[in-house]
PDB file of C-alpha atoms in Angstrom:
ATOM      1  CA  UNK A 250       0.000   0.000   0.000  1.00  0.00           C
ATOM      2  CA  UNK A 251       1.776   3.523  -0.765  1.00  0.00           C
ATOM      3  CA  UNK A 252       2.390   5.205   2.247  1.00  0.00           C
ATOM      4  CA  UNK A 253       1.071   8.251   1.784  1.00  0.00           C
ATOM      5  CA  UNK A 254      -2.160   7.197   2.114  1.00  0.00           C
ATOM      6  CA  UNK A 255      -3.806   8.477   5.145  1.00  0.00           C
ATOM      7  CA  UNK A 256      -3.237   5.782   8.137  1.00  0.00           C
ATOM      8  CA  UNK A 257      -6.078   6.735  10.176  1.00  0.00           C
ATOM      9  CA  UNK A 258      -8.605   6.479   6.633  1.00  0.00           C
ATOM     10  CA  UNK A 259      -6.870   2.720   6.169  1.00  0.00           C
ATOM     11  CA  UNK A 260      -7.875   2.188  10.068  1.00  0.00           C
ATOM     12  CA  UNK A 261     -11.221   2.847   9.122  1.00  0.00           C
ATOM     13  CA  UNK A 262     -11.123   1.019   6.214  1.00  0.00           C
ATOM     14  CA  UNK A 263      -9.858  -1.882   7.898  1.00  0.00           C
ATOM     15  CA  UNK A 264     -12.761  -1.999  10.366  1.00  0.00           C
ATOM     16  CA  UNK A 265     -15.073  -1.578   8.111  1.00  0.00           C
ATOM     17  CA  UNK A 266     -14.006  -4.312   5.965  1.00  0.00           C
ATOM     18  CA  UNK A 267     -13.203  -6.326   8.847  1.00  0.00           C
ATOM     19  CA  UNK A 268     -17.408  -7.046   8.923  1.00  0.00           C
ATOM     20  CA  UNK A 269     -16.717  -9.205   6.263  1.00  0.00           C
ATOM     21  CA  UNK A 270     -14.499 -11.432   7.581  1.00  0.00           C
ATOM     22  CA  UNK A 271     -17.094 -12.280  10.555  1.00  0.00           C
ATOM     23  CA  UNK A 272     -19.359 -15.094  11.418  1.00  0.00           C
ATOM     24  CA  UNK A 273     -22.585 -12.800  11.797  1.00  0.00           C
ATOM     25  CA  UNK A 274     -24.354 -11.458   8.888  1.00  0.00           C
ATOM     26  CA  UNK A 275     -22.415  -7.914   7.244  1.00  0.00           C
ATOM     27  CA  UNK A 276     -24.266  -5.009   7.646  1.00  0.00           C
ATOM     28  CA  UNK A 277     -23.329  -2.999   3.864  1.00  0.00           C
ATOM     29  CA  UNK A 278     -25.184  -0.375   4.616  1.00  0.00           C
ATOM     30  CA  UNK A 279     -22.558   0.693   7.394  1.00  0.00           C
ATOM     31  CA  UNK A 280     -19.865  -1.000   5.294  1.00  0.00           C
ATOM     32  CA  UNK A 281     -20.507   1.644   2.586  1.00  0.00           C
ATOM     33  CA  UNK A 282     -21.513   4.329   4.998  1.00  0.00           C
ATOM     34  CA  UNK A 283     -17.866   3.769   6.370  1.00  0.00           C
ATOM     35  CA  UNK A 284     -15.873   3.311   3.595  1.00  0.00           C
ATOM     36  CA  UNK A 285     -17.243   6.286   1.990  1.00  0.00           C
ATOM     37  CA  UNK A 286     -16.064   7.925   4.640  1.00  0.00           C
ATOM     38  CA  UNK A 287     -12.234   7.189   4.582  1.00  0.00           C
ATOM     39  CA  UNK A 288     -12.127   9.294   1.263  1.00  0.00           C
ATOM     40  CA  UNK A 289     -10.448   6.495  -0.318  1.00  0.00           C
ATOM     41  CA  UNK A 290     -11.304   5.386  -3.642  1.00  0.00           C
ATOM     42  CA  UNK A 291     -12.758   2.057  -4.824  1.00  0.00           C
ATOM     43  CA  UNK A 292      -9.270   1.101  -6.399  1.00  0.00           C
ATOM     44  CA  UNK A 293      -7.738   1.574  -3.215  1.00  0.00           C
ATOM     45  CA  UNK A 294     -10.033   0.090  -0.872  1.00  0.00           C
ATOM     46  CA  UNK A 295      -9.875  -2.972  -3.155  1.00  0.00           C
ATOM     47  CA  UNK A 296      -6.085  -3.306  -2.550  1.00  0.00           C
ATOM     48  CA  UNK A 297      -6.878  -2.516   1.284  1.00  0.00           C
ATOM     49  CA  UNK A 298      -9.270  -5.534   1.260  1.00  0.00           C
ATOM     50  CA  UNK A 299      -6.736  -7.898  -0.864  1.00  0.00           C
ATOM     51  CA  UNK A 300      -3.947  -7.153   0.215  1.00  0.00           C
ATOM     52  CA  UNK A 301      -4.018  -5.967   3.919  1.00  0.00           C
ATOM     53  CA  UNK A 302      -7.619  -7.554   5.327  1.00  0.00           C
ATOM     54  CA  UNK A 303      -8.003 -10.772   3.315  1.00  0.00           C
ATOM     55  CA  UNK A 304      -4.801 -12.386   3.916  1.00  0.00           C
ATOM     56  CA  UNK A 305      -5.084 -11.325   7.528  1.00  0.00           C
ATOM     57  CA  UNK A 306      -8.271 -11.982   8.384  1.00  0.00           C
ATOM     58  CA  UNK A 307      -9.344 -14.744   5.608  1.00  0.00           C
ATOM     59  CA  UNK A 308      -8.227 -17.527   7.838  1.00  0.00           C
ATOM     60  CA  UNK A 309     -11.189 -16.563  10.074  1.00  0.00           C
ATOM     61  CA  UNK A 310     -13.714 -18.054   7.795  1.00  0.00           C
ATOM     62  CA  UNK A 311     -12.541 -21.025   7.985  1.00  0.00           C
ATOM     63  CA  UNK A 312     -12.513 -21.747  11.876  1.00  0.00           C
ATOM     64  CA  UNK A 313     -15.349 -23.745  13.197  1.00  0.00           C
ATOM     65  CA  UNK A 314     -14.675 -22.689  16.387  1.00  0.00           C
ATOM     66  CA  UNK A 315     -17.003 -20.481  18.256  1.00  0.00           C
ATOM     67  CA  UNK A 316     -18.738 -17.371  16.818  1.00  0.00           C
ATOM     68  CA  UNK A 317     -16.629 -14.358  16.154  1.00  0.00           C
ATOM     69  CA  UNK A 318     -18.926 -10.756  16.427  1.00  0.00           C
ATOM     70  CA  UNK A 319     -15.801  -8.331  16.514  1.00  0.00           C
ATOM     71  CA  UNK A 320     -12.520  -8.340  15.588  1.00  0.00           C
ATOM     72  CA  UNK A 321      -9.707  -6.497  18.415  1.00  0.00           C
ATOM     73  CA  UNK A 322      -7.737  -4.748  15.166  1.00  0.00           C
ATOM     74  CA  UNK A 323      -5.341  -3.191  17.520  1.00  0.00           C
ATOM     75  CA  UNK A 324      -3.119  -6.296  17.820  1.00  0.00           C
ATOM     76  CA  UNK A 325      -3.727  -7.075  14.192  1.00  0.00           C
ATOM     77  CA  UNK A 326      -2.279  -3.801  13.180  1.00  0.00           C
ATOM     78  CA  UNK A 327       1.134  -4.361  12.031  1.00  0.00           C
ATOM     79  CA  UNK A 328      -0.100  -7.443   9.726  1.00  0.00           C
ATOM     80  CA  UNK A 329      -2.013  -5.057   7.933  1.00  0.00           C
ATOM     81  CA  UNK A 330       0.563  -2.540   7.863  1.00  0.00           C
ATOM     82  CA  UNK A 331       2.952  -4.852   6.166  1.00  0.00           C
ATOM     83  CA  UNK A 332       0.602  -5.393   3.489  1.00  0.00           C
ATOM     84  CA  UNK A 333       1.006  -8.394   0.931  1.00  0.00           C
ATOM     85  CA  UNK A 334       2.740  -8.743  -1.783  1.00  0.00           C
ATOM     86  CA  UNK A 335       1.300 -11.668  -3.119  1.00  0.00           C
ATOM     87  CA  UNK A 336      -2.166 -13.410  -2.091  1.00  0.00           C
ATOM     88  CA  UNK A 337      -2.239 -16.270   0.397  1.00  0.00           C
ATOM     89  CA  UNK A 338      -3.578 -19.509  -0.598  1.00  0.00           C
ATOM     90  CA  UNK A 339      -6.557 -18.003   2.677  1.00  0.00           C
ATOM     91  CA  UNK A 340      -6.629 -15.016   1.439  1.00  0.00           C
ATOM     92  CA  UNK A 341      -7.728 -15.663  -2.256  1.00  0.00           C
ATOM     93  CA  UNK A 342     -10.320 -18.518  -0.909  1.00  0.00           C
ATOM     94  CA  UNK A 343     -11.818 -15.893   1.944  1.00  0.00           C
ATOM     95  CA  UNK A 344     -12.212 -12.727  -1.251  1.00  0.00           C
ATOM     96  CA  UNK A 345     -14.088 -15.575  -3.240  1.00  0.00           C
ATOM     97  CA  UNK A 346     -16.115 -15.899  -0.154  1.00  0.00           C
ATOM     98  CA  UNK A 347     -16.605 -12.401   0.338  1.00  0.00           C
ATOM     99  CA  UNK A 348     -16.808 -11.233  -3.644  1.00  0.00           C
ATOM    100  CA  UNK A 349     -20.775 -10.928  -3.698  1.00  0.00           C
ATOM    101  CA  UNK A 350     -20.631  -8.437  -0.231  1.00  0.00           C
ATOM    102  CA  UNK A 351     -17.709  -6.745  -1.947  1.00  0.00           C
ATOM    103  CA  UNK A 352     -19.794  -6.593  -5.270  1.00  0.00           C
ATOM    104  CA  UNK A 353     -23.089  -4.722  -3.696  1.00  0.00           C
ATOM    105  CA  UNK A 354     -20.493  -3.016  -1.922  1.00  0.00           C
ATOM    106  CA  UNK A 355     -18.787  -1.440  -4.779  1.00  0.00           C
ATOM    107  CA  UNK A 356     -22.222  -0.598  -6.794  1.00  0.00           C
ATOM    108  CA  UNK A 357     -22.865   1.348  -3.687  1.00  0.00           C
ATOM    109  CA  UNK A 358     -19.708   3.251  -3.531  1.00  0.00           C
ATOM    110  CA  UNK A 359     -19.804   4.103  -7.417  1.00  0.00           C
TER     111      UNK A 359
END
């Protein structure tokens, strides 16, 4: 991710996006409400989601172990800091999961 793109606008970013990732049922309309609000474009919330959220928080889709309602992002920082430079094998299977959400989510934001 470049790195002069606003921190505190990818924070936001990454909780909103972080909804997706959980085992409850997204709410979009606050997705988009949110994301909208970072100022960031489509193109770059779409490399925020695949490269920073998805491989981080993919893996989560795939536990069967207890229900997850929140995410505590603070420890989970630096991961998404550090960005990816190439998908995880989690990663790509959790945006397939996710591509529908991330589709109404889009038409939304455009």
């Amino acid at each position: 991710m470049p790195a002069d793109l606003d921190l505190s606008a990818r924070r936001a970013a990454w909780a909103a996006l972080s909804e997706l990732f959980l085992d409850t049922e997204p709410d979009l309309d606050g997705i988009v409400r949110a994301l909208a609000a970072t100022g960031l474009s489509v193109k770059q919330l779409e490399v925020v989601l695949r490269r920073e959220v998805a491989p981080v928080l993919g893996p989560n889709l795939l536990s069967v172990v207890g229900v997850w309602q929140a995410f505590d992002l603070t420890p989970m920082e630096e991961r998404f800091r550090a960005g990816r430079a190439r998908a995880t094998l989690g990663g790509w299977w959790a945006l397939r999961a996710v591509r529908a959400d991330w589709a109404r989510i889009v038409a939304a934001l455009s």
